[in-house]
């Protein structure tokens, strides 16, 4: 897919020319066709996937390739469901890190942006929140409603809730946004004064990106359109009007395990089978958590972990 090649390679935030950072990446998870580059702004350092598919091309890519073949109610999904509902999952998050804010307790109205089938909604509700979802995929939204939650469908731009929210969660969402600044401006519109946005996304400054190189799990082209570092994420948030953003990093064992699967088992135009094998991924996760990550905890503290977590409060 080379739909947008005629567009100049300009930075979304500062308008400067971007230069090639890494060329010829392909979809190493689902086997979507096409070759993509990572380009980097020569002034502010913001990285993006190039060419950026049009919004229509993205819609088609998601419908055709993203998480297809993972049937709700299938063996893989039901094992996953049971694990997420168990106390073992909470223990694991305390040990490994909380990618989707499933341990954060609080009160008030919470909106999970891109809630999928609503697995997170159950956990937010159990932690004290009145949880709602916004989901563009009608099928996923219907499954979330079966769990008893209010789930709005449609785009963020069209969404006009009757009441504002205390928390909006963007767990691994912002890097998929067609325009992250526009997305964050729209999120601000949904928050009450004093409300918070919780963001997680891959870290472009990650030590593990260097280690795995082209096999790093979080290139994830063409679905990841933006590759934020702590600095460029803060910059994008400031541009959207959020002040005083707190940023931390940590390294989920799952991501390390998946990077390993991609290094071992990815072929252009083919879905990665290794990543769909529960015993392989679970074994690798345990090995990563027990044998690898204890040696690299300082990387997380120095903002070199694999996952960026940002929190900002509305003034
Ligand atoms: Zn720039």
PDB file of N, CA, C and O in Angstrom, residues 57-135:
ATOM      1  N   UNK A  57      -8.277   3.457   3.877  1.00  0.00           N
ATOM      2  CA  UNK A  57      -7.375   2.300   3.785  1.00  0.00           C
ATOM      3  C   UNK A  57      -7.202   1.646   5.148  1.00  0.00           C
ATOM      4  O   UNK A  57      -7.171   0.416   5.276  1.00  0.00           O
ATOM      5  N   UNK A  58      -7.098   2.468   6.189  1.00  0.00           N
ATOM      6  CA  UNK A  58      -6.942   1.920   7.541  1.00  0.00           C
ATOM      7  C   UNK A  58      -8.174   1.106   7.944  1.00  0.00           C
ATOM      8  O   UNK A  58      -8.044   0.013   8.492  1.00  0.00           O
ATOM      9  N   UNK A  59      -9.336   1.654   7.659  1.00  0.00           N
ATOM     10  CA  UNK A  59     -10.591   0.950   8.006  1.00  0.00           C
ATOM     11  C   UNK A  59     -10.588  -0.435   7.352  1.00  0.00           C
ATOM     12  O   UNK A  59     -10.876  -1.441   8.009  1.00  0.00           O
ATOM     13  N   UNK A  60     -10.197  -0.485   6.067  1.00  0.00           N
ATOM     14  CA  UNK A  60     -10.162  -1.765   5.355  1.00  0.00           C
ATOM     15  C   UNK A  60      -9.116  -2.703   5.946  1.00  0.00           C
ATOM     16  O   UNK A  60      -9.360  -3.903   6.087  1.00  0.00           O
ATOM     17  N   UNK A  61      -7.957  -2.156   6.292  1.00  0.00           N
ATOM     18  CA  UNK A  61      -6.895  -2.984   6.889  1.00  0.00           C
ATOM     19  C   UNK A  61      -7.369  -3.599   8.205  1.00  0.00           C
ATOM     20  O   UNK A  61      -7.142  -4.786   8.464  1.00  0.00           O
ATOM     21  N   UNK A  62      -8.012  -2.794   9.056  1.00  0.00           N
ATOM     22  CA  UNK A  62      -8.494  -3.309  10.341  1.00  0.00           C
ATOM     23  C   UNK A  62      -9.534  -4.405  10.129  1.00  0.00           C
ATOM     24  O   UNK A  62      -9.502  -5.446  10.781  1.00  0.00           O
ATOM     25  N   UNK A  63     -10.450  -4.155   9.193  1.00  0.00           N
ATOM     26  CA  UNK A  63     -11.523  -5.132   8.982  1.00  0.00           C
ATOM     27  C   UNK A  63     -10.994  -6.436   8.403  1.00  0.00           C
ATOM     28  O   UNK A  63     -11.456  -7.517   8.722  1.00  0.00           O
ATOM     29  N   UNK A  64      -9.977  -6.318   7.544  1.00  0.00           N
ATOM     30  CA  UNK A  64      -9.491  -7.518   6.858  1.00  0.00           C
ATOM     31  C   UNK A  64      -8.483  -8.320   7.688  1.00  0.00           C
ATOM     32  O   UNK A  64      -8.461  -9.537   7.627  1.00  0.00           O
ATOM     33  N   UNK A  65      -7.642  -7.611   8.445  1.00  0.00           N
ATOM     34  CA  UNK A  65      -6.516  -8.316   9.068  1.00  0.00           C
ATOM     35  C   UNK A  65      -6.458  -8.287  10.593  1.00  0.00           C
ATOM     36  O   UNK A  65      -5.924  -9.196  11.195  1.00  0.00           O
ATOM     37  N   UNK A  66      -6.946  -7.216  11.221  1.00  0.00           N
ATOM     38  CA  UNK A  66      -6.640  -7.007  12.627  1.00  0.00           C
ATOM     39  C   UNK A  66      -7.426  -7.962  13.516  1.00  0.00           C
ATOM     40  O   UNK A  66      -8.652  -7.906  13.578  1.00  0.00           O
ATOM     41  N   UNK A  67      -6.698  -8.846  14.219  1.00  0.00           N
ATOM     42  CA  UNK A  67      -7.300  -9.801  15.151  1.00  0.00           C
ATOM     43  C   UNK A  67      -8.365 -10.702  14.521  1.00  0.00           C
ATOM     44  O   UNK A  67      -9.197 -11.243  15.222  1.00  0.00           O
ATOM     45  N   UNK A  68      -8.332 -10.843  13.193  1.00  0.00           N
ATOM     46  CA  UNK A  68      -9.273 -11.791  12.593  1.00  0.00           C
ATOM     47  C   UNK A  68      -8.757 -13.197  12.890  1.00  0.00           C
ATOM     48  O   UNK A  68      -7.562 -13.404  13.071  1.00  0.00           O
ATOM     49  N   UNK A  69      -9.658 -14.139  12.953  1.00  0.00           N
ATOM     50  CA  UNK A  69      -9.240 -15.513  13.256  1.00  0.00           C
ATOM     51  C   UNK A  69      -9.206 -15.794  14.745  1.00  0.00           C
ATOM     52  O   UNK A  69      -8.971 -16.900  15.160  1.00  0.00           O
ATOM     53  N   UNK A  70      -9.422 -14.760  15.587  1.00  0.00           N
ATOM     54  CA  UNK A  70      -9.508 -14.996  17.019  1.00  0.00           C
ATOM     55  C   UNK A  70     -10.983 -14.915  17.388  1.00  0.00           C
ATOM     56  O   UNK A  70     -11.532 -13.855  17.626  1.00  0.00           O
ATOM     57  N   UNK A  71     -11.638 -16.062  17.378  1.00  0.00           N
ATOM     58  CA  UNK A  71     -13.082 -16.092  17.584  1.00  0.00           C
ATOM     59  C   UNK A  71     -13.422 -15.948  19.061  1.00  0.00           C
ATOM     60  O   UNK A  71     -12.848 -16.635  19.887  1.00  0.00           O
ATOM     61  N   UNK A  72     -14.398 -15.078  19.401  1.00  0.00           N
ATOM     62  CA  UNK A  72     -14.846 -15.055  20.784  1.00  0.00           C
ATOM     63  C   UNK A  72     -15.467 -16.398  21.117  1.00  0.00           C
ATOM     64  O   UNK A  72     -16.162 -16.974  20.287  1.00  0.00           O
ATOM     65  N   UNK A  73     -15.177 -16.935  22.286  1.00  0.00           N
ATOM     66  CA  UNK A  73     -15.719 -18.241  22.634  1.00  0.00           C
ATOM     67  C   UNK A  73     -14.817 -19.389  22.208  1.00  0.00           C
ATOM     68  O   UNK A  73     -15.042 -20.526  22.573  1.00  0.00           O
ATOM     69  N   UNK A  74     -13.757 -19.092  21.424  1.00  0.00           N
ATOM     70  CA  UNK A  74     -12.797 -20.123  21.034  1.00  0.00           C
ATOM     71  C   UNK A  74     -11.928 -20.501  22.233  1.00  0.00           C
ATOM     72  O   UNK A  74     -11.984 -19.858  23.276  1.00  0.00           O
ATOM     73  N   UNK A  75     -11.121 -21.564  22.045  1.00  0.00           N
ATOM     74  CA  UNK A  75     -10.333 -22.086  23.174  1.00  0.00           C
ATOM     75  C   UNK A  75      -9.344 -21.041  23.691  1.00  0.00           C
ATOM     76  O   UNK A  75      -9.219 -20.827  24.905  1.00  0.00           O
ATOM     77  N   UNK A  76      -8.673 -20.338  22.770  1.00  0.00           N
ATOM     78  CA  UNK A  76      -7.678 -19.343  23.153  1.00  0.00           C
ATOM     79  C   UNK A  76      -8.339 -18.231  23.965  1.00  0.00           C
ATOM     80  O   UNK A  76      -7.876 -17.836  25.025  1.00  0.00           O
ATOM     81  N   UNK A  77      -9.498 -17.751  23.454  1.00  0.00           N
ATOM     82  CA  UNK A  77     -10.189 -16.642  24.097  1.00  0.00           C
ATOM     83  C   UNK A  77     -10.755 -17.044  25.455  1.00  0.00           C
ATOM     84  O   UNK A  77     -10.697 -16.260  26.393  1.00  0.00           O
ATOM     85  N   UNK A  78     -11.296 -18.254  25.553  1.00  0.00           N
ATOM     86  CA  UNK A  78     -11.898 -18.616  26.845  1.00  0.00           C
ATOM     87  C   UNK A  78     -10.817 -18.828  27.907  1.00  0.00           C
ATOM     88  O   UNK A  78     -11.024 -18.479  29.070  1.00  0.00           O
ATOM     89  N   UNK A  79      -9.633 -19.360  27.514  1.00  0.00           N
ATOM     90  CA  UNK A  79      -8.522 -19.465  28.470  1.00  0.00           C
ATOM     91  C   UNK A  79      -8.128 -18.078  28.952  1.00  0.00           C
ATOM     92  O   UNK A  79      -7.890 -17.846  30.132  1.00  0.00           O
ATOM     93  N   UNK A  80      -8.055 -17.139  27.999  1.00  0.00           N
ATOM     94  CA  UNK A  80      -7.658 -15.768  28.314  1.00  0.00           C
ATOM     95  C   UNK A  80      -8.665 -15.112  29.263  1.00  0.00           C
ATOM     96  O   UNK A  80      -8.300 -14.464  30.241  1.00  0.00           O
ATOM     97  N   UNK A  81      -9.942 -15.309  28.958  1.00  0.00           N
ATOM     98  CA  UNK A  81     -11.021 -14.757  29.798  1.00  0.00           C
ATOM     99  C   UNK A  81     -10.889 -15.249  31.247  1.00  0.00           C
ATOM    100  O   UNK A  81     -10.997 -14.478  32.178  1.00  0.00           O
ATOM    101  N   UNK A  82     -10.692 -16.572  31.375  1.00  0.00           N
ATOM    102  CA  UNK A  82     -10.620 -17.159  32.724  1.00  0.00           C
ATOM    103  C   UNK A  82      -9.439 -16.578  33.491  1.00  0.00           C
ATOM    104  O   UNK A  82      -9.534 -16.268  34.662  1.00  0.00           O
ATOM    105  N   UNK A  83      -8.315 -16.416  32.789  1.00  0.00           N
ATOM    106  CA  UNK A  83      -7.134 -15.883  33.450  1.00  0.00           C
ATOM    107  C   UNK A  83      -7.360 -14.437  33.900  1.00  0.00           C
ATOM    108  O   UNK A  83      -7.041 -14.061  35.027  1.00  0.00           O
ATOM    109  N   UNK A  84      -7.972 -13.626  33.020  1.00  0.00           N
ATOM    110  CA  UNK A  84      -8.174 -12.203  33.337  1.00  0.00           C
ATOM    111  C   UNK A  84      -9.125 -12.005  34.518  1.00  0.00           C
ATOM    112  O   UNK A  84      -9.001 -11.039  35.262  1.00  0.00           O
ATOM    113  N   UNK A  85     -10.068 -12.936  34.659  1.00  0.00           N
ATOM    114  CA  UNK A  85     -11.043 -12.809  35.740  1.00  0.00           C
ATOM    115  C   UNK A  85     -10.478 -13.328  37.065  1.00  0.00           C
ATOM    116  O   UNK A  85     -11.074 -13.127  38.121  1.00  0.00           O
ATOM    117  N   UNK A  86      -9.329 -13.970  37.037  1.00  0.00           N
ATOM    118  CA  UNK A  86      -8.804 -14.620  38.238  1.00  0.00           C
ATOM    119  C   UNK A  86      -7.910 -13.673  39.043  1.00  0.00           C
ATOM    120  O   UNK A  86      -7.427 -12.667  38.533  1.00  0.00           O
ATOM    121  N   UNK A  87      -7.702 -14.028  40.290  1.00  0.00           N
ATOM    122  CA  UNK A  87      -6.768 -13.285  41.144  1.00  0.00           C
ATOM    123  C   UNK A  87      -5.339 -13.399  40.648  1.00  0.00           C
ATOM    124  O   UNK A  87      -4.504 -12.530  40.923  1.00  0.00           O
ATOM    125  N   UNK A  88      -5.046 -14.461  39.905  1.00  0.00           N
ATOM    126  CA  UNK A  88      -3.693 -14.649  39.373  1.00  0.00           C
ATOM    127  C   UNK A  88      -3.310 -13.489  38.458  1.00  0.00           C
ATOM    128  O   UNK A  88      -2.150 -13.078  38.413  1.00  0.00           O
ATOM    129  N   UNK A  89      -4.299 -12.960  37.722  1.00  0.00           N
ATOM    130  CA  UNK A  89      -4.028 -11.858  36.795  1.00  0.00           C
ATOM    131  C   UNK A  89      -3.582 -10.619  37.576  1.00  0.00           C
ATOM    132  O   UNK A  89      -2.611  -9.953  37.202  1.00  0.00           O
ATOM    133  N   UNK A  90      -4.286 -10.304  38.680  1.00  0.00           N
ATOM    134  CA  UNK A  90      -3.905  -9.137  39.482  1.00  0.00           C
ATOM    135  C   UNK A  90      -2.500  -9.306  40.070  1.00  0.00           C
ATOM    136  O   UNK A  90      -1.707  -8.370  40.097  1.00  0.00           O
ATOM    137  N   UNK A  91      -2.232 -10.528  40.538  1.00  0.00           N
ATOM    138  CA  UNK A  91      -0.892 -10.797  41.077  1.00  0.00           C
ATOM    139  C   UNK A  91       0.168 -10.600  39.996  1.00  0.00           C
ATOM    140  O   UNK A  91       1.220 -10.006  40.227  1.00  0.00           O
ATOM    141  N   UNK A  92      -0.140 -11.092  38.781  1.00  0.00           N
ATOM    142  CA  UNK A  92       0.791 -10.975  37.662  1.00  0.00           C
ATOM    143  C   UNK A  92       1.048  -9.492  37.334  1.00  0.00           C
ATOM    144  O   UNK A  92       2.187  -9.082  37.126  1.00  0.00           O
ATOM    145  N   UNK A  93      -0.031  -8.682  37.347  1.00  0.00           N
ATOM    146  CA  UNK A  93       0.123  -7.254  37.030  1.00  0.00           C
ATOM    147  C   UNK A  93       0.986  -6.546  38.072  1.00  0.00           C
ATOM    148  O   UNK A  93       1.774  -5.658  37.741  1.00  0.00           O
ATOM    149  N   UNK A  94       0.817  -6.948  39.346  1.00  0.00           N
ATOM    150  CA  UNK A  94       1.634  -6.312  40.389  1.00  0.00           C
ATOM    151  C   UNK A  94       3.108  -6.627  40.191  1.00  0.00           C
ATOM    152  O   UNK A  94       3.975  -5.823  40.469  1.00  0.00           O
ATOM    153  N   UNK A  95       3.356  -7.792  39.665  1.00  0.00           N
ATOM    154  CA  UNK A  95       4.734  -8.254  39.460  1.00  0.00           C
ATOM    155  C   UNK A  95       5.306  -7.675  38.163  1.00  0.00           C
ATOM    156  O   UNK A  95       6.439  -7.186  38.120  1.00  0.00           O
ATOM    157  N   UNK A  96       4.488  -7.702  37.113  1.00  0.00           N
ATOM    158  CA  UNK A  96       5.008  -7.436  35.770  1.00  0.00           C
ATOM    159  C   UNK A  96       4.761  -6.005  35.294  1.00  0.00           C
ATOM    160  O   UNK A  96       5.463  -5.517  34.419  1.00  0.00           O
ATOM    161  N   UNK A  97       3.744  -5.332  35.833  1.00  0.00           N
ATOM    162  CA  UNK A  97       3.404  -3.988  35.361  1.00  0.00           C
ATOM    163  C   UNK A  97       2.011  -3.984  34.759  1.00  0.00           C
ATOM    164  O   UNK A  97       1.546  -5.004  34.257  1.00  0.00           O
ATOM    165  N   UNK A  98       1.378  -2.814  34.831  1.00  0.00           N
ATOM    166  CA  UNK A  98      -0.049  -2.708  34.526  1.00  0.00           C
ATOM    167  C   UNK A  98      -0.250  -1.902  33.244  1.00  0.00           C
ATOM    168  O   UNK A  98      -0.463  -0.707  33.255  1.00  0.00           O
ATOM    169  N   UNK A  99      -0.240  -2.616  32.145  1.00  0.00           N
ATOM    170  CA  UNK A  99      -0.308  -2.052  30.795  1.00  0.00           C
ATOM    171  C   UNK A  99      -1.608  -1.314  30.504  1.00  0.00           C
ATOM    172  O   UNK A  99      -1.630  -0.353  29.748  1.00  0.00           O
ATOM    173  N   UNK A 100      -2.706  -1.771  31.087  1.00  0.00           N
ATOM    174  CA  UNK A 100      -4.028  -1.246  30.739  1.00  0.00           C
ATOM    175  C   UNK A 100      -4.748  -0.631  31.937  1.00  0.00           C
ATOM    176  O   UNK A 100      -5.957  -0.487  31.908  1.00  0.00           O
ATOM    177  N   UNK A 101      -3.991  -0.301  33.001  1.00  0.00           N
ATOM    178  CA  UNK A 101      -4.547   0.389  34.178  1.00  0.00           C
ATOM    179  C   UNK A 101      -5.600  -0.456  34.888  1.00  0.00           C
ATOM    180  O   UNK A 101      -6.551   0.069  35.434  1.00  0.00           O
ATOM    181  N   UNK A 102      -5.423  -1.770  34.866  1.00  0.00           N
ATOM    182  CA  UNK A 102      -6.408  -2.658  35.464  1.00  0.00           C
ATOM    183  C   UNK A 102      -6.288  -2.736  36.981  1.00  0.00           C
ATOM    184  O   UNK A 102      -7.136  -3.354  37.626  1.00  0.00           O
ATOM    185  N   UNK A 103      -5.237  -2.148  37.559  1.00  0.00           N
ATOM    186  CA  UNK A 103      -5.102  -2.172  39.015  1.00  0.00           C
ATOM    187  C   UNK A 103      -5.469  -0.838  39.660  1.00  0.00           C
ATOM    188  O   UNK A 103      -5.555  -0.749  40.876  1.00  0.00           O
ATOM    189  N   UNK A 104      -5.667   0.203  38.852  1.00  0.00           N
ATOM    190  CA  UNK A 104      -5.920   1.532  39.431  1.00  0.00           C
ATOM    191  C   UNK A 104      -7.330   1.606  40.005  1.00  0.00           C
ATOM    192  O   UNK A 104      -8.298   1.358  39.302  1.00  0.00           O
ATOM    193  N   UNK A 105      -7.395   1.979  41.284  1.00  0.00           N
ATOM    194  CA  UNK A 105      -8.700   2.096  41.939  1.00  0.00           C
ATOM    195  C   UNK A 105      -9.146   3.548  41.960  1.00  0.00           C
ATOM    196  O   UNK A 105      -8.311   4.456  41.895  1.00  0.00           O
ATOM    197  N   UNK A 106     -10.432   3.779  42.060  1.00  0.00           N
ATOM    198  CA  UNK A 106     -10.929   5.147  42.135  1.00  0.00           C
ATOM    199  C   UNK A 106     -12.437   5.165  42.010  1.00  0.00           C
ATOM    200  O   UNK A 106     -13.093   4.127  42.057  1.00  0.00           O
ATOM    201  N   UNK A 107     -12.962   6.380  41.870  1.00  0.00           N
ATOM    202  CA  UNK A 107     -14.414   6.535  41.749  1.00  0.00           C
ATOM    203  C   UNK A 107     -14.719   7.487  40.607  1.00  0.00           C
ATOM    204  O   UNK A 107     -13.835   8.190  40.131  1.00  0.00           O
ATOM    205  N   UNK A 108     -15.970   7.501  40.204  1.00  0.00           N
ATOM    206  CA  UNK A 108     -16.397   8.435  39.173  1.00  0.00           C
ATOM    207  C   UNK A 108     -16.581   7.750  37.834  1.00  0.00           C
ATOM    208  O   UNK A 108     -16.498   6.520  37.718  1.00  0.00           O
ATOM    209  N   UNK A 109     -16.815   8.566  36.821  1.00  0.00           N
ATOM    210  CA  UNK A 109     -17.119   8.053  35.484  1.00  0.00           C
ATOM    211  C   UNK A 109     -15.831   7.839  34.688  1.00  0.00           C
ATOM    212  O   UNK A 109     -15.029   8.764  34.550  1.00  0.00           O
ATOM    213  N   UNK A 110     -15.665   6.631  34.180  1.00  0.00           N
ATOM    214  CA  UNK A 110     -14.470   6.297  33.398  1.00  0.00           C
ATOM    215  C   UNK A 110     -14.892   5.859  31.998  1.00  0.00           C
ATOM    216  O   UNK A 110     -15.826   5.076  31.840  1.00  0.00           O
ATOM    217  N   UNK A 111     -14.205   6.390  30.995  1.00  0.00           N
ATOM    218  CA  UNK A 111     -14.461   5.976  29.610  1.00  0.00           C
ATOM    219  C   UNK A 111     -13.235   5.243  29.085  1.00  0.00           C
ATOM    220  O   UNK A 111     -12.119   5.783  29.107  1.00  0.00           O
ATOM    221  N   UNK A 112     -13.437   4.005  28.625  1.00  0.00           N
ATOM    222  CA  UNK A 112     -12.357   3.226  28.015  1.00  0.00           C
ATOM    223  C   UNK A 112     -12.469   3.390  26.501  1.00  0.00           C
ATOM    224  O   UNK A 112     -13.401   2.881  25.871  1.00  0.00           O
ATOM    225  N   UNK A 113     -11.499   4.108  25.951  1.00  0.00           N
ATOM    226  CA  UNK A 113     -11.539   4.408  24.516  1.00  0.00           C
ATOM    227  C   UNK A 113     -10.987   3.205  23.743  1.00  0.00           C
ATOM    228  O   UNK A 113      -9.847   2.804  23.965  1.00  0.00           O
ATOM    229  N   UNK A 114     -11.801   2.633  22.872  1.00  0.00           N
ATOM    230  CA  UNK A 114     -11.396   1.410  22.168  1.00  0.00           C
ATOM    231  C   UNK A 114     -11.493   0.237  23.118  1.00  0.00           C
ATOM    232  O   UNK A 114     -10.521  -0.479  23.359  1.00  0.00           O
ATOM    233  N   UNK A 115     -12.707   0.023  23.689  1.00  0.00           N
ATOM    234  CA  UNK A 115     -12.845  -0.964  24.791  1.00  0.00           C
ATOM    235  C   UNK A 115     -12.920  -2.395  24.281  1.00  0.00           C
ATOM    236  O   UNK A 115     -12.999  -3.325  25.090  1.00  0.00           O
ATOM    237  N   UNK A 116     -12.916  -2.617  22.966  1.00  0.00           N
ATOM    238  CA  UNK A 116     -13.051  -3.961  22.392  1.00  0.00           C
ATOM    239  C   UNK A 116     -14.271  -4.683  22.955  1.00  0.00           C
ATOM    240  O   UNK A 116     -15.337  -4.086  23.044  1.00  0.00           O
ATOM    241  N   UNK A 117     -14.063  -5.920  23.402  1.00  0.00           N
ATOM    242  CA  UNK A 117     -15.208  -6.707  23.895  1.00  0.00           C
ATOM    243  C   UNK A 117     -15.531  -6.417  25.363  1.00  0.00           C
ATOM    244  O   UNK A 117     -16.319  -7.130  25.963  1.00  0.00           O
ATOM    245  N   UNK A 118     -14.875  -5.415  25.948  1.00  0.00           N
ATOM    246  CA  UNK A 118     -15.250  -4.963  27.289  1.00  0.00           C
ATOM    247  C   UNK A 118     -14.594  -5.721  28.436  1.00  0.00           C
ATOM    248  O   UNK A 118     -15.048  -5.636  29.570  1.00  0.00           O
ATOM    249  N   UNK A 119     -13.498  -6.447  28.151  1.00  0.00           N
ATOM    250  CA  UNK A 119     -12.817  -7.164  29.237  1.00  0.00           C
ATOM    251  C   UNK A 119     -12.313  -6.192  30.299  1.00  0.00           C
ATOM    252  O   UNK A 119     -12.412  -6.441  31.487  1.00  0.00           O
ATOM    253  N   UNK A 120     -11.761  -5.044  29.842  1.00  0.00           N
ATOM    254  CA  UNK A 120     -11.246  -4.041  30.775  1.00  0.00           C
ATOM    255  C   UNK A 120     -12.361  -3.401  31.591  1.00  0.00           C
ATOM    256  O   UNK A 120     -12.172  -3.099  32.768  1.00  0.00           O
ATOM    257  N   UNK A 121     -13.543  -3.242  30.981  1.00  0.00           N
ATOM    258  CA  UNK A 121     -14.649  -2.569  31.675  1.00  0.00           C
ATOM    259  C   UNK A 121     -14.997  -3.293  32.974  1.00  0.00           C
ATOM    260  O   UNK A 121     -15.257  -2.666  33.995  1.00  0.00           O
ATOM    261  N   UNK A 122     -14.996  -4.636  32.932  1.00  0.00           N
ATOM    262  CA  UNK A 122     -15.310  -5.411  34.141  1.00  0.00           C
ATOM    263  C   UNK A 122     -14.309  -5.092  35.248  1.00  0.00           C
ATOM    264  O   UNK A 122     -14.680  -4.956  36.413  1.00  0.00           O
ATOM    265  N   UNK A 123     -13.030  -4.961  34.875  1.00  0.00           N
ATOM    266  CA  UNK A 123     -11.999  -4.709  35.881  1.00  0.00           C
ATOM    267  C   UNK A 123     -12.079  -3.278  36.417  1.00  0.00           C
ATOM    268  O   UNK A 123     -11.935  -3.050  37.608  1.00  0.00           O
ATOM    269  N   UNK A 124     -12.337  -2.295  35.535  1.00  0.00           N
ATOM    270  CA  UNK A 124     -12.488  -0.906  36.010  1.00  0.00           C
ATOM    271  C   UNK A 124     -13.680  -0.815  36.973  1.00  0.00           C
ATOM    272  O   UNK A 124     -13.626  -0.121  37.987  1.00  0.00           O
ATOM    273  N   UNK A 125     -14.764  -1.497  36.628  1.00  0.00           N
ATOM    274  CA  UNK A 125     -15.955  -1.471  37.492  1.00  0.00           C
ATOM    275  C   UNK A 125     -15.639  -2.112  38.849  1.00  0.00           C
ATOM    276  O   UNK A 125     -16.027  -1.596  39.897  1.00  0.00           O
ATOM    277  N   UNK A 126     -14.898  -3.232  38.822  1.00  0.00           N
ATOM    278  CA  UNK A 126     -14.536  -3.897  40.077  1.00  0.00           C
ATOM    279  C   UNK A 126     -13.630  -3.008  40.931  1.00  0.00           C
ATOM    280  O   UNK A 126     -13.588  -3.145  42.160  1.00  0.00           O
ATOM    281  N   UNK A 127     -12.922  -2.073  40.293  1.00  0.00           N
ATOM    282  CA  UNK A 127     -12.018  -1.179  41.028  1.00  0.00           C
ATOM    283  C   UNK A 127     -12.709   0.092  41.519  1.00  0.00           C
ATOM    284  O   UNK A 127     -12.059   0.997  42.029  1.00  0.00           O
ATOM    285  N   UNK A 128     -14.011   0.210  41.285  1.00  0.00           N
ATOM    286  CA  UNK A 128     -14.764   1.319  41.873  1.00  0.00           C
ATOM    287  C   UNK A 128     -15.337   2.316  40.883  1.00  0.00           C
ATOM    288  O   UNK A 128     -16.104   3.192  41.262  1.00  0.00           O
ATOM    289  N   UNK A 129     -14.963   2.212  39.616  1.00  0.00           N
ATOM    290  CA  UNK A 129     -15.419   3.195  38.635  1.00  0.00           C
ATOM    291  C   UNK A 129     -16.776   2.820  38.040  1.00  0.00           C
ATOM    292  O   UNK A 129     -17.146   1.643  37.999  1.00  0.00           O
ATOM    293  N   UNK A 130     -17.474   3.834  37.548  1.00  0.00           N
ATOM    294  CA  UNK A 130     -18.624   3.609  36.682  1.00  0.00           C
ATOM    295  C   UNK A 130     -18.067   3.609  35.268  1.00  0.00           C
ATOM    296  O   UNK A 130     -17.745   4.662  34.718  1.00  0.00           O
ATOM    297  N   UNK A 131     -17.898   2.411  34.722  1.00  0.00           N
ATOM    298  CA  UNK A 131     -17.119   2.280  33.481  1.00  0.00           C
ATOM    299  C   UNK A 131     -18.028   2.219  32.265  1.00  0.00           C
ATOM    300  O   UNK A 131     -19.052   1.528  32.263  1.00  0.00           O
ATOM    301  N   UNK A 132     -17.631   2.969  31.248  1.00  0.00           N
ATOM    302  CA  UNK A 132     -18.310   2.922  29.937  1.00  0.00           C
ATOM    303  C   UNK A 132     -17.245   2.753  28.866  1.00  0.00           C
ATOM    304  O   UNK A 132     -16.072   3.025  29.101  1.00  0.00           O
ATOM    305  N   UNK A 133     -17.678   2.347  27.679  1.00  0.00           N
ATOM    306  CA  UNK A 133     -16.724   2.176  26.580  1.00  0.00           C
ATOM    307  C   UNK A 133     -17.132   2.965  25.359  1.00  0.00           C
ATOM    308  O   UNK A 133     -18.307   3.298  25.187  1.00  0.00           O
ATOM    309  N   UNK A 134     -16.134   3.258  24.534  1.00  0.00           N
ATOM    310  CA  UNK A 134     -16.401   3.786  23.192  1.00  0.00           C
ATOM    311  C   UNK A 134     -15.666   2.868  22.231  1.00  0.00           C
ATOM    312  O   UNK A 134     -14.454   2.638  22.395  1.00  0.00           O
ATOM    313  N   UNK A 135     -16.393   2.292  21.289  1.00  0.00           N
ATOM    314  CA  UNK A 135     -15.804   1.270  20.419  1.00  0.00           C
ATOM    315  C   UNK A 135     -16.341   1.436  18.999  1.00  0.00           C
ATOM    316  O   UNK A 135     -17.551   1.532  18.806  1.00  0.00           O
TER     317      UNK A 135
END
